[in-house]
CSV table of C-alpha atoms and ligand atoms in Angstrom, one decimal:
chain,number,residue,atom,x,y,z
W,1,MET,CA,226.2,4.5,-43.9
W,2,ALA,CA,222.8,2.9,-43.8
W,3,LYS,CA,222.0,1.0,-46.9
W,4,GLU,CA,219.3,2.4,-49.1
W,5,ILE,CA,219.0,0.1,-52.1
W,6,TRP,CA,218.3,-3.6,-52.0
W,7,ILE,CA,219.1,-5.9,-54.8
W,8,ALA,CA,215.6,-7.4,-55.0
W,9,ASP,CA,214.3,-3.9,-55.8
W,10,VAL,CA,216.8,-3.4,-58.5
W,11,GLN,CA,215.8,-6.8,-60.0
W,12,SER,CA,212.2,-5.8,-59.8
W,13,GLY,CA,212.9,-2.8,-62.1
W,14,ALA,CA,212.7,0.0,-59.5
W,15,HIS,CA,216.0,1.6,-60.6
W,16,ASP,CA,216.3,1.0,-64.3
W,17,GLY,CA,218.8,3.4,-65.9
W,18,ASP,CA,219.8,5.0,-62.5
W,19,GLU,CA,223.3,5.2,-61.2
W,20,ILE,CA,223.1,3.6,-57.7
W,21,GLU,CA,225.3,2.2,-55.0
W,22,LEU,CA,224.9,-1.4,-53.9
W,23,LYS,CA,226.3,-2.9,-50.7
W,24,GLY,CA,226.7,-6.7,-50.5
W,25,TRP,CA,229.0,-9.7,-50.7
W,26,VAL,CA,230.7,-11.4,-53.6
W,27,LYS,CA,228.9,-14.7,-54.5
W,28,ARG,CA,230.9,-15.5,-57.6
W,29,THR,CA,233.6,-13.8,-59.5
W,30,ARG,CA,235.2,-14.5,-62.9
W,31,GLY,CA,236.8,-12.7,-65.8
W,32,SER,CA,240.0,-11.5,-67.3
W,33,ASN,CA,242.5,-8.7,-66.9
W,34,LYS,CA,240.2,-6.4,-68.9
W,35,ILE,CA,236.7,-7.3,-67.7
W,36,ARG,CA,235.2,-8.8,-64.5
W,37,PHE,CA,231.8,-10.3,-63.8
W,38,VAL,CA,230.9,-10.3,-60.1
W,39,VAL,CA,227.7,-11.8,-58.8
W,40,LEU,CA,226.9,-9.6,-55.8
W,41,ARG,CA,224.5,-10.9,-53.2
W,42,ASP,CA,222.7,-9.2,-50.4
W,43,SER,CA,220.0,-10.5,-48.1
W,44,THR,CA,217.3,-10.0,-50.8
W,45,ALA,CA,218.7,-11.2,-54.1
W,46,THR,CA,221.7,-11.4,-56.4
W,47,ILE,CA,222.8,-9.3,-59.4
W,48,GLN,CA,225.6,-9.6,-61.9
W,49,CYS,CA,228.0,-6.6,-61.9
W,50,VAL,CA,230.1,-6.0,-65.0
W,51,ALA,CA,233.3,-4.0,-64.7
W,52,LYS,CA,235.7,-3.0,-67.5
W,53,ARG,CA,239.2,-1.8,-66.7
W,54,ASP,CA,238.9,0.8,-69.4
W,55,SER,CA,235.9,2.5,-67.8
W,56,ILE,CA,236.6,2.1,-64.0
W,57,GLY,CA,240.4,2.7,-64.1
W,58,ASP,CA,243.3,0.5,-62.9
W,59,GLU,CA,242.9,1.1,-59.2
W,60,SER,CA,239.2,0.2,-58.9
W,61,PHE,CA,239.7,-2.7,-61.3
W,62,GLU,CA,242.6,-4.2,-59.3
W,63,GLU,CA,240.6,-3.9,-56.1
W,64,LEU,CA,237.6,-5.7,-57.6
W,65,LYS,CA,239.9,-8.4,-59.1
W,66,GLY,CA,241.3,-9.1,-55.6
W,67,ALA,CA,237.8,-9.4,-54.1
W,68,LEU,CA,237.3,-13.1,-53.4
W,69,ILE,CA,234.1,-14.9,-52.7
W,70,GLU,CA,232.4,-13.4,-49.6
W,71,ALA,CA,234.4,-10.2,-49.7
W,72,SER,CA,232.1,-7.3,-48.9
W,73,LEU,CA,231.8,-4.5,-51.4
W,74,GLU,CA,230.3,-1.1,-52.0
W,75,ILE,CA,229.8,-0.9,-55.7
W,76,ARG,CA,228.4,1.9,-57.8
W,77,GLY,CA,227.1,1.5,-61.3
W,78,ILE,CA,224.3,2.0,-63.7
W,79,VAL,CA,221.3,-0.4,-63.8
W,80,ASN,CA,220.9,-2.0,-67.1
W,81,PRO,CA,217.8,-4.1,-67.8
W,82,ASP,CA,218.9,-7.1,-69.8
W,83,ASP,CA,216.8,-10.2,-70.4
W,84,ARG,CA,219.9,-12.4,-70.7
W,85,ALA,CA,221.2,-11.5,-67.2
W,86,PRO,CA,220.1,-13.6,-64.3
W,87,GLY,CA,217.1,-11.8,-62.7
W,88,GLY,CA,216.7,-9.5,-65.7
W,89,HIS,CA,219.2,-6.8,-64.7
W,90,GLU,CA,222.9,-6.1,-64.5
W,91,LEU,CA,225.0,-3.4,-63.0
W,92,ILE,CA,227.5,-1.6,-65.3
W,93,VAL,CA,230.1,-0.8,-62.7
W,94,THR,CA,231.5,2.8,-62.3
W,95,SER,CA,233.4,2.4,-59.1
W,96,VAL,CA,234.2,-0.2,-56.4
W,97,ARG,CA,235.4,-0.2,-52.8
W,98,VAL,CA,236.2,-3.4,-50.9
W,99,VAL,CA,234.9,-3.0,-47.3
W,100,GLY,CA,236.0,-6.3,-45.8
W,101,GLY,CA,238.3,-8.4,-47.9
W,102,VAL,CA,239.0,-12.2,-47.8
W,103,ARG,CA,242.6,-13.3,-47.7
W,104,PRO,CA,243.8,-15.4,-50.6
W,105,ASP,CA,245.5,-17.8,-48.1
W,106,SER,CA,242.1,-18.5,-46.5
W,107,PRO,CA,239.4,-18.6,-49.1
W,108,PHE,CA,235.7,-19.0,-48.1
W,109,PRO,CA,235.4,-22.7,-47.2
W,110,ILE,CA,231.9,-23.4,-48.4
W,111,THR,CA,232.4,-24.0,-52.1
W,112,GLU,CA,229.6,-24.8,-54.5
W,113,SER,CA,230.9,-28.4,-54.8
W,114,ALA,CA,230.7,-28.8,-50.9
W,115,MET,CA,227.2,-27.5,-51.1
W,116,GLU,CA,226.2,-29.9,-53.9
W,117,SER,CA,227.5,-33.0,-52.1
W,118,ALA,CA,225.9,-31.8,-48.9
W,119,ASP,CA,222.2,-32.3,-49.9
W,120,GLY,CA,220.7,-29.8,-47.4
W,121,GLY,CA,223.6,-29.1,-45.1
W,122,GLU,CA,224.1,-32.5,-43.5
W,123,THR,CA,227.8,-33.1,-43.8
W,124,GLU,CA,229.9,-32.7,-40.7
W,125,PHE,CA,232.0,-30.2,-42.6
W,126,LEU,CA,229.0,-28.0,-43.2
W,127,LEU,CA,227.8,-28.4,-39.6
W,128,ASP,CA,231.3,-27.4,-38.4
W,129,ASN,CA,231.1,-24.3,-40.6
W,130,ARG,CA,227.5,-23.6,-39.8
W,131,HIS,CA,228.3,-19.9,-39.0
W,132,LEU,CA,229.4,-19.5,-42.6
W,133,TYR,CA,226.9,-21.9,-44.1
W,134,LEU,CA,224.2,-19.4,-42.9
W,135,ARG,CA,225.2,-17.2,-45.9
W,136,THR,CA,224.2,-19.7,-48.5
W,137,SER,CA,221.0,-19.1,-50.4
W,138,ARG,CA,219.5,-22.3,-49.2
W,139,MET,CA,220.0,-21.4,-45.5
W,140,THR,CA,218.9,-17.8,-46.1
W,141,ASN,CA,215.7,-19.0,-47.6
W,142,MET,CA,215.1,-21.4,-44.7
W,143,LEU,CA,215.7,-18.6,-42.2
W,144,LYS,CA,213.2,-16.3,-43.9
W,145,ILE,CA,210.6,-19.1,-44.0
W,146,ARG,CA,211.3,-19.7,-40.3
W,147,SER,CA,210.8,-16.0,-39.5
W,148,SER,CA,207.4,-16.0,-41.3
W,149,VAL,CA,206.4,-19.1,-39.3
W,150,PHE,CA,207.2,-17.3,-36.0
W,151,GLY,CA,205.3,-14.2,-37.2
W,152,ALA,CA,202.3,-16.3,-38.2
W,153,ILE,CA,202.1,-18.0,-34.8
W,154,HIS,CA,202.2,-14.6,-33.0
W,155,SER,CA,199.5,-13.1,-35.2
W,156,TYR,CA,197.2,-16.1,-34.9
W,157,PHE,CA,197.2,-15.9,-31.1
W,158,ARG,CA,197.3,-12.1,-30.8
W,159,ASP,CA,194.4,-11.7,-33.3
W,160,LEU,CA,192.4,-13.9,-30.9
W,161,ASP,CA,193.3,-11.8,-27.9
W,162,PHE,CA,195.7,-14.3,-26.3
W,163,THR,CA,198.2,-12.8,-23.9
W,164,GLU,CA,201.9,-13.7,-24.5
W,165,TYR,CA,203.3,-15.0,-21.3
W,166,GLN,CA,206.8,-16.2,-20.2
W,167,ALA,CA,207.6,-19.1,-17.9
W,168,PRO,CA,211.0,-19.8,-16.3
W,169,ASN,CA,213.5,-22.0,-18.1
W,170,PHE,CA,215.2,-23.3,-14.8
W,171,VAL,CA,212.7,-25.6,-13.1
W,172,ALA,CA,212.6,-28.1,-10.3
W,173,GLY,CA,210.5,-30.9,-11.9
W,174,ALA,CA,209.8,-32.7,-15.1
W,175,VAL,CA,206.9,-32.0,-17.4
W,176,GLU,CA,207.3,-34.7,-20.0
W,177,GLY,CA,208.9,-37.4,-17.9
W,178,GLY,CA,212.4,-37.8,-16.4
W,179,SER,CA,214.2,-39.6,-19.2
W,180,THR,CA,214.8,-36.5,-21.2
W,181,LEU,CA,215.6,-34.0,-18.4
W,182,PHE,CA,218.7,-31.9,-18.6
W,183,GLU,CA,220.1,-31.5,-15.1
W,184,VAL,CA,222.1,-28.4,-14.2
W,185,PRO,CA,224.0,-27.6,-11.0
W,186,TYR,CA,222.2,-24.7,-9.2
W,187,PHE,CA,224.2,-23.2,-6.3
W,188,GLY,CA,224.6,-26.5,-4.5
W,189,LYS,CA,221.2,-27.8,-5.6
W,190,LYS,CA,219.9,-29.5,-8.7
W,191,ALA,CA,217.7,-27.7,-11.3
W,192,TYR,CA,216.6,-28.8,-14.7
W,193,LEU,CA,216.1,-27.0,-18.0
W,194,THR,CA,212.5,-26.9,-18.8
W,195,GLN,CA,210.9,-29.4,-21.3
W,196,SER,CA,207.8,-27.2,-21.6
W,197,TRP,CA,206.2,-23.9,-20.6
W,198,GLN,CA,203.0,-25.7,-19.7
W,199,LEU,CA,202.9,-26.2,-16.0
W,200,TYR,CA,203.8,-22.5,-15.3
W,201,ALA,CA,201.3,-21.5,-17.9
W,202,GLU,CA,198.6,-23.4,-16.1
W,203,ALA,CA,199.4,-21.4,-13.0
W,204,ALA,CA,198.6,-18.2,-14.9
W,205,MET,CA,195.5,-19.7,-16.6
W,206,PRO,CA,193.1,-18.3,-14.0
W,207,ALA,CA,194.7,-14.9,-14.4
W,208,LEU,CA,194.8,-14.6,-18.2
W,209,GLU,CA,192.5,-17.3,-19.5
W,210,ARG,CA,194.0,-17.4,-23.0
W,211,LEU,CA,197.8,-17.4,-23.1
W,212,TYR,CA,200.6,-18.4,-25.4
W,213,THR,CA,204.3,-18.3,-25.8
W,214,ILE,CA,207.1,-19.1,-28.3
W,215,ALA,CA,210.2,-20.2,-26.2
W,216,PRO,CA,213.0,-22.7,-26.2
W,217,SER,CA,212.4,-26.1,-24.6
W,218,PHE,CA,215.1,-28.6,-23.8
W,219,ARG,CA,215.1,-32.4,-24.0
W,220,ALA,CA,218.1,-34.6,-23.4
W,221,GLU,CA,217.1,-36.7,-26.5
W,222,LYS,CA,219.7,-39.3,-27.2
W,223,SER,CA,217.9,-40.4,-30.3
W,224,ARG,CA,219.2,-38.6,-33.3
W,225,THR,CA,216.4,-38.5,-35.8
W,226,ARG,CA,215.4,-36.1,-38.5
W,227,ARG,CA,213.0,-34.5,-36.2
W,228,HIS,CA,214.7,-34.3,-32.8
W,229,LEU,CA,216.8,-31.5,-31.3
W,230,THR,CA,218.0,-31.1,-27.7
W,231,GLU,CA,217.0,-27.4,-27.8
W,232,PHE,CA,213.9,-26.6,-29.8
W,233,TRP,CA,211.5,-23.8,-30.2
W,234,HIS,CA,208.1,-24.5,-28.7
W,235,ALA,CA,204.9,-22.6,-29.4
W,236,GLU,CA,202.5,-23.4,-26.5
W,237,MET,CA,199.1,-22.2,-25.6
W,238,GLU,CA,196.7,-22.7,-22.7
W,239,VAL,CA,193.0,-21.9,-22.5
W,240,ALA,CA,190.5,-21.8,-19.6
W,241,TRP,CA,187.1,-23.4,-20.0
W,242,ALA,CA,188.2,-25.4,-23.1
W,243,SER,CA,187.6,-29.0,-24.2
W,244,ASN,CA,190.0,-31.3,-26.1
W,245,SER,CA,188.0,-30.7,-29.2
W,246,GLU,CA,188.1,-26.9,-28.8
W,247,ILE,CA,191.9,-27.0,-28.3
W,248,MET,CA,192.2,-29.1,-31.5
W,249,ASN,CA,190.4,-26.3,-33.4
W,250,HIS,CA,193.2,-24.0,-32.4
W,251,GLY,CA,195.9,-26.5,-33.4
W,252,GLU,CA,194.3,-26.8,-36.8
W,253,GLY,CA,193.7,-23.1,-36.9
W,254,VAL,CA,197.3,-22.1,-36.2
W,255,VAL,CA,198.9,-24.7,-38.6
W,256,ARG,CA,196.5,-23.7,-41.5
W,257,HIS,CA,197.3,-20.0,-40.7
W,258,ILE,CA,201.0,-20.7,-40.9
W,259,ALA,CA,200.7,-22.5,-44.3
W,260,LYS,CA,198.6,-19.6,-45.6
W,261,ARG,CA,201.1,-17.0,-44.4
W,262,LEU,CA,204.0,-18.9,-46.1
W,263,LEU,CA,202.1,-18.9,-49.4
W,264,ASN,CA,201.6,-15.2,-49.1
W,265,GLU,CA,205.0,-14.1,-47.8
W,266,ARG,CA,207.5,-16.8,-49.0
W,267,GLU,CA,206.4,-18.0,-52.4
W,268,ASN,CA,209.8,-17.2,-53.8
W,269,GLU,CA,211.8,-18.8,-51.1
W,270,LEU,CA,209.7,-21.9,-51.2
W,271,ASN,CA,210.1,-22.1,-55.0
W,272,GLU,CA,213.9,-21.6,-54.7
W,273,ILE,CA,214.3,-24.6,-52.3
W,274,GLY,CA,212.0,-26.7,-54.6
W,275,ARG,CA,208.9,-27.0,-52.4
W,276,ASP,CA,205.7,-28.0,-54.0
W,277,LEU,CA,203.3,-25.1,-53.3
W,278,ASP,CA,200.2,-27.1,-54.1
W,279,LEU,CA,200.9,-29.2,-51.0
W,280,LEU,CA,201.0,-26.0,-48.8
W,281,ALA,CA,197.8,-24.8,-50.4
W,282,ARG,CA,196.2,-28.2,-49.5
W,283,TYR,CA,197.4,-27.9,-45.9
W,284,ALA,CA,196.0,-24.3,-45.7
W,285,ASP,CA,192.6,-24.9,-47.3
W,286,ASN,CA,191.4,-28.2,-45.9
W,287,PRO,CA,190.1,-29.4,-42.5
W,288,TYR,CA,192.2,-31.9,-40.5
W,289,PRO,CA,190.4,-35.2,-39.7
W,290,ARG,CA,190.4,-36.7,-36.2
W,291,MET,CA,190.9,-40.3,-35.4
W,292,ARG,CA,191.2,-42.2,-32.2
W,293,TYR,CA,194.4,-43.9,-31.1
W,294,ASP,CA,192.8,-47.3,-31.2
W,295,GLU,CA,192.0,-46.8,-34.9
W,296,ALA,CA,195.6,-45.9,-35.6
W,297,ILE,CA,196.8,-49.0,-33.9
W,298,GLU,CA,194.5,-51.1,-35.9
W,299,THR,CA,195.6,-49.4,-39.1
W,300,LEU,CA,199.2,-50.0,-38.2
W,301,GLN,CA,198.6,-53.6,-37.3
W,302,SER,CA,196.8,-54.2,-40.6
W,303,MET,CA,200.0,-52.8,-42.3
W,304,ASN,CA,202.0,-55.5,-40.4
W,305,VAL,CA,203.7,-52.9,-38.2
W,306,ASP,CA,204.8,-54.4,-34.9
W,307,VAL,CA,202.9,-52.3,-32.4
W,308,GLU,CA,201.0,-53.0,-29.2
W,309,TRP,CA,198.1,-51.2,-27.7
W,310,GLY,CA,199.4,-49.0,-24.9
W,311,GLN,CA,202.6,-47.9,-26.5
W,312,ASP,CA,203.1,-44.2,-27.4
W,313,LEU,CA,203.8,-44.0,-31.1
W,314,ASP,CA,207.4,-43.2,-31.9
W,315,TYR,CA,208.8,-41.8,-35.2
W,316,SER,CA,209.1,-45.2,-36.9
W,317,LYS,CA,205.3,-45.9,-36.4
W,318,GLU,CA,204.2,-42.3,-37.2
W,319,LYS,CA,206.2,-42.4,-40.4
W,320,VAL,CA,204.3,-45.4,-41.7
W,321,LEU,CA,200.9,-44.1,-40.5
W,322,THR,CA,201.3,-40.6,-42.1
W,323,GLN,CA,202.9,-41.7,-45.4
W,324,ASP,CA,199.5,-41.8,-47.1
W,325,PHE,CA,197.8,-38.9,-45.3
W,326,ASP,CA,196.8,-36.1,-47.6
W,327,VAL,CA,196.5,-33.5,-44.8
W,328,PRO,CA,197.5,-33.5,-41.1
W,329,HIS,CA,195.4,-35.8,-38.9
W,330,PHE,CA,194.7,-35.6,-35.1
W,331,LEU,CA,195.1,-38.8,-33.1
W,332,THR,CA,193.0,-38.6,-29.9
W,333,HIS,CA,192.3,-40.7,-26.8
W,334,TYR,CA,195.7,-42.2,-26.1
W,335,PRO,CA,195.9,-44.8,-23.4
W,336,LYS,CA,196.5,-43.3,-20.0
W,337,VAL,CA,199.6,-45.5,-19.6
W,338,ALA,CA,201.3,-43.8,-22.5
W,339,LYS,CA,201.0,-40.2,-21.3
W,340,PRO,CA,202.2,-38.0,-18.4
W,341,PHE,CA,200.1,-37.3,-15.3
W,342,TYR,CA,198.7,-34.0,-16.3
W,343,HIS,CA,196.5,-35.5,-19.1
W,344,ARG,CA,192.9,-35.6,-18.0
W,345,VAL,CA,191.4,-39.2,-17.8
W,346,ASP,CA,188.4,-39.7,-20.1
W,347,PRO,CA,185.3,-39.8,-17.8
W,348,ASP,CA,183.7,-42.1,-20.3
W,349,ASP,CA,186.5,-44.7,-20.2
W,350,GLU,CA,189.2,-44.5,-17.7
W,351,LYS,CA,191.7,-46.4,-19.9
W,352,TYR,CA,192.1,-43.3,-22.0
W,353,VAL,CA,193.1,-39.6,-21.6
W,354,LEU,CA,191.5,-36.6,-23.4
W,355,CYS,CA,194.5,-35.7,-25.5
W,356,HIS,CA,195.6,-35.2,-29.0
W,357,ASP,CA,198.7,-35.4,-31.2
W,358,LEU,CA,198.7,-33.7,-34.6
W,359,LEU,CA,200.5,-35.8,-37.2
W,360,ALA,CA,201.8,-34.2,-40.3
W,361,PRO,CA,201.6,-36.0,-43.6
W,362,GLU,CA,204.4,-37.0,-46.1
W,363,GLY,CA,205.7,-39.4,-43.4
W,364,TYR,CA,206.5,-36.5,-41.1
W,365,GLY,CA,204.6,-37.4,-37.9
W,366,GLU,CA,204.0,-35.5,-34.7
W,367,ILE,CA,204.1,-31.7,-34.8
W,368,ILE,CA,201.7,-30.9,-31.9
W,369,GLY,CA,200.9,-32.6,-28.6
W,370,GLY,CA,198.2,-31.4,-26.3
W,371,GLY,CA,194.8,-32.0,-24.6
W,372,GLU,CA,192.7,-31.3,-21.6
W,373,ARG,CA,194.3,-31.1,-18.2
W,374,THR,CA,193.5,-33.0,-15.0
W,375,TRP,CA,191.9,-30.1,-13.3
W,376,SER,CA,190.4,-31.1,-10.0
W,377,GLU,CA,192.6,-31.2,-6.9
W,378,GLU,CA,191.5,-34.8,-6.0
W,379,GLU,CA,192.3,-36.1,-9.4
W,380,ILE,CA,195.6,-34.4,-9.8
W,381,LEU,CA,196.8,-35.7,-6.5
W,382,ALA,CA,195.7,-39.2,-7.4
W,383,ARG,CA,197.5,-39.0,-10.8
W,384,ILE,CA,200.7,-37.7,-9.3
W,385,ASP,CA,200.7,-40.5,-6.7
W,386,GLU,CA,199.7,-43.1,-9.2
W,387,GLU,CA,202.7,-42.2,-11.4
W,388,GLY,CA,205.1,-42.2,-8.4
W,389,VAL,CA,206.0,-38.6,-9.0
W,390,PRO,CA,207.0,-36.6,-5.9
W,391,ARG,CA,204.4,-34.0,-4.9
W,392,GLU,CA,206.8,-31.4,-3.6
W,393,PRO,CA,208.1,-29.8,-6.8
W,394,TYR,CA,204.5,-29.6,-8.1
W,395,GLN,CA,202.9,-27.9,-5.1
W,396,PHE,CA,202.4,-24.7,-7.1
W,397,TYR,CA,200.8,-26.7,-9.8
W,398,ILE,CA,198.5,-28.5,-7.4
W,399,ASP,CA,197.5,-25.1,-5.9
W,400,THR,CA,196.1,-24.1,-9.3
W,401,ARG,CA,193.5,-26.8,-8.6
W,402,THR,CA,193.1,-26.1,-4.9
W,403,TYR,CA,191.9,-22.6,-5.5
W,404,GLY,CA,189.1,-22.5,-8.0
W,405,GLY,CA,190.1,-25.1,-10.6
W,406,VAL,CA,188.4,-25.1,-13.9
W,407,PRO,CA,188.4,-27.3,-17.0
W,408,HIS,CA,191.2,-26.1,-19.3
W,409,GLY,CA,193.8,-27.4,-21.8
W,410,GLY,CA,196.4,-26.5,-24.3
W,411,PHE,CA,199.0,-27.7,-26.7
W,412,GLY,CA,202.6,-27.4,-27.7
W,413,LEU,CA,203.7,-27.1,-31.3
W,414,GLY,CA,207.3,-27.9,-32.3
W,415,VAL,CA,208.1,-24.8,-34.4
W,416,ASP,CA,211.3,-26.3,-35.9
W,417,ARG,CA,209.3,-29.4,-36.8
W,418,VAL,CA,206.6,-27.3,-38.6
W,419,CYS,CA,209.3,-25.3,-40.4
W,420,SER,CA,211.0,-28.5,-41.5
W,421,TRP,CA,207.8,-30.3,-42.6
W,422,LEU,CA,206.4,-27.2,-44.5
W,423,SER,CA,209.6,-26.4,-46.2
W,424,GLY,CA,210.1,-30.0,-47.2
W,425,ALA,CA,213.5,-30.2,-45.4
W,426,GLU,CA,215.2,-33.6,-45.1
W,427,HIS,CA,216.3,-32.9,-41.6
W,428,ILE,CA,215.2,-30.6,-38.7
W,429,ARG,CA,218.8,-29.3,-38.6
W,430,GLU,CA,218.2,-27.5,-41.9
W,431,VAL,CA,215.7,-25.0,-40.5
W,432,ILE,CA,217.4,-23.8,-37.3
W,433,PRO,CA,220.6,-21.6,-37.5
W,434,PHE,CA,222.7,-23.5,-34.8
W,435,PRO,CA,221.2,-26.9,-34.3
W,436,ARG,CA,221.8,-28.7,-31.0
W,437,ASP,CA,221.8,-32.5,-30.7
W,438,SER,CA,223.4,-35.1,-28.5
W,439,ARG,CA,226.6,-34.8,-30.4
W,440,ARG,CA,226.9,-31.1,-31.0
W,441,VAL,CA,226.9,-27.8,-29.1
W,442,THR,CA,229.3,-26.1,-31.5
W,443,PRO,CA,229.7,-23.7,-33.2
O,1,4AD,O1,204.3,-33.7,-27.2
O,1,4AD,P1,205.2,-32.8,-26.3
O,1,4AD,O2,206.2,-33.5,-25.4
O,1,4AD,O3,204.1,-32.0,-25.4
O,1,4AD,C1,204.5,-31.1,-24.4
O,1,4AD,O4,205.6,-30.7,-24.1
O,1,4AD,C2,203.3,-30.5,-23.7
O,1,4AD,N1,203.7,-30.1,-22.4
O,1,4AD,C3,202.8,-29.4,-24.6
O,1,4AD,C4,201.6,-28.6,-24.1
O,1,4AD,O5,200.6,-29.2,-24.0
O,1,4AD,N2,201.8,-27.4,-23.7
O,1,4AD,O6,205.9,-31.7,-27.1
O,1,4AD,C5,205.1,-30.8,-27.9
O,1,4AD,C6,205.7,-30.7,-29.3
O,1,4AD,C7,205.8,-32.0,-30.1
O,1,4AD,O7,204.6,-32.3,-30.7
O,1,4AD,C8,206.9,-31.7,-31.0
O,1,4AD,O8,206.4,-31.0,-32.2
O,1,4AD,C9,207.8,-30.8,-30.3
O,1,4AD,O9,207.1,-30.3,-29.2
O,1,4AD,N3,209.0,-31.5,-29.8
O,1,4AD,C10,210.2,-31.4,-30.3
O,1,4AD,N4,210.7,-30.8,-31.4
O,1,4AD,C11,212.0,-30.9,-31.7
O,1,4AD,N5,212.9,-31.7,-31.0
O,1,4AD,C12,212.4,-32.4,-29.9
O,1,4AD,N6,213.3,-33.1,-29.2
O,1,4AD,C13,211.0,-32.3,-29.5
O,1,4AD,N7,210.3,-32.8,-28.5
O,1,4AD,C14,209.1,-32.3,-28.7
O,2,MG,MG1,204.3,-35.6,-27.8
């Protein structure tokens, strides 16, 4: 039953002249009553299969003729190298079995013309049919790129002896401010879906010292932009005894490692979706400059962007700022007023916090947010009170400081955002199988 031969291997010449069995789905089908041309796809590639009534007999031929787009097939034949065939090979069919058919009264809804007018899967029709859209080559490529991004993040941290660590998703308090909290009923009480793993990771920081995760985070984001989801995948890390600058080294390290990994593992997929590989090589090979928030504000103001000192930078501002960046840039030292209580105040100037955002070029904007944490008990209590946040849900967090606090910090990287930026997608929805936003939880 298990499949032994993959179409990509056939196309690479591993089975020339052999009689083999392929298993896959019909991507395209055409022909006459005497000869059929079926493009078969599997998860690796496509191949044209040629079947003649004379050689396979009436029964097999009729079965193949009735196999509509996305019918699943087991198909035997002889591999024929042929430069004119797409991919360089075709299969001269000897027998066919339809495993799962498609009824003529309900043809596969995602037609090539629906795809062409969709420009990256953005029509409501394609989003409604997301479960079927996953089978298109564009989405298959995106999902493979995504898988390599996840693999690269794990390998970056594991190679440096970080421990993978899991935090709860039901929580009692906000991490990133109350306005994007999802409230859920919890046995007569209220709980929230977590916005970040961070606070519970800080609790384990004295136990593990170097820890990371890749997990979903939740934000009740009403804004529907090309880079916001309500459920997104968040790669976060936390390190004991680390400064803002040392944490930025890891942010740069992991992003460059991801770009390098994609070039090694996913050159074909990136080419197929039309991504410029030179850009990825540039992001893999060059250091990422660091600039202070104040400099970014001055730059924006000199470009006549309406922005005031003290504001956090939203997408519209980051877009302008990053349009001319050649590589990602860190912005550091945001004003204290723009950031949540956990950010450590800069001892050299109390207006600022020791934090960073990493902004991706090509007008993409923020992909990482992180920094040093407020780590003494006295300072964390002062910051919590100053922001008017109740102490009670954060008692466990305060305890981390009460018992042997140490300087530490970390960051969160939006994995879907990195996939979207590095693949050159128009919209973050293109890189996640079932995107969730303020208007959609289905399919
Ligand atoms: O900047 P944020 O809000 O930082 C935190 O959550 C920190 N607690 C992380 C930490 O230090 N451990 O979010 C981090 C990153 C952003 O830079 C962005 O890439 C991504 O998470 N992100 C989103 N991605 C998709 N959709 C959303 N709604 C996102 N919100 C944040
Ligand atoms: Mg942020």
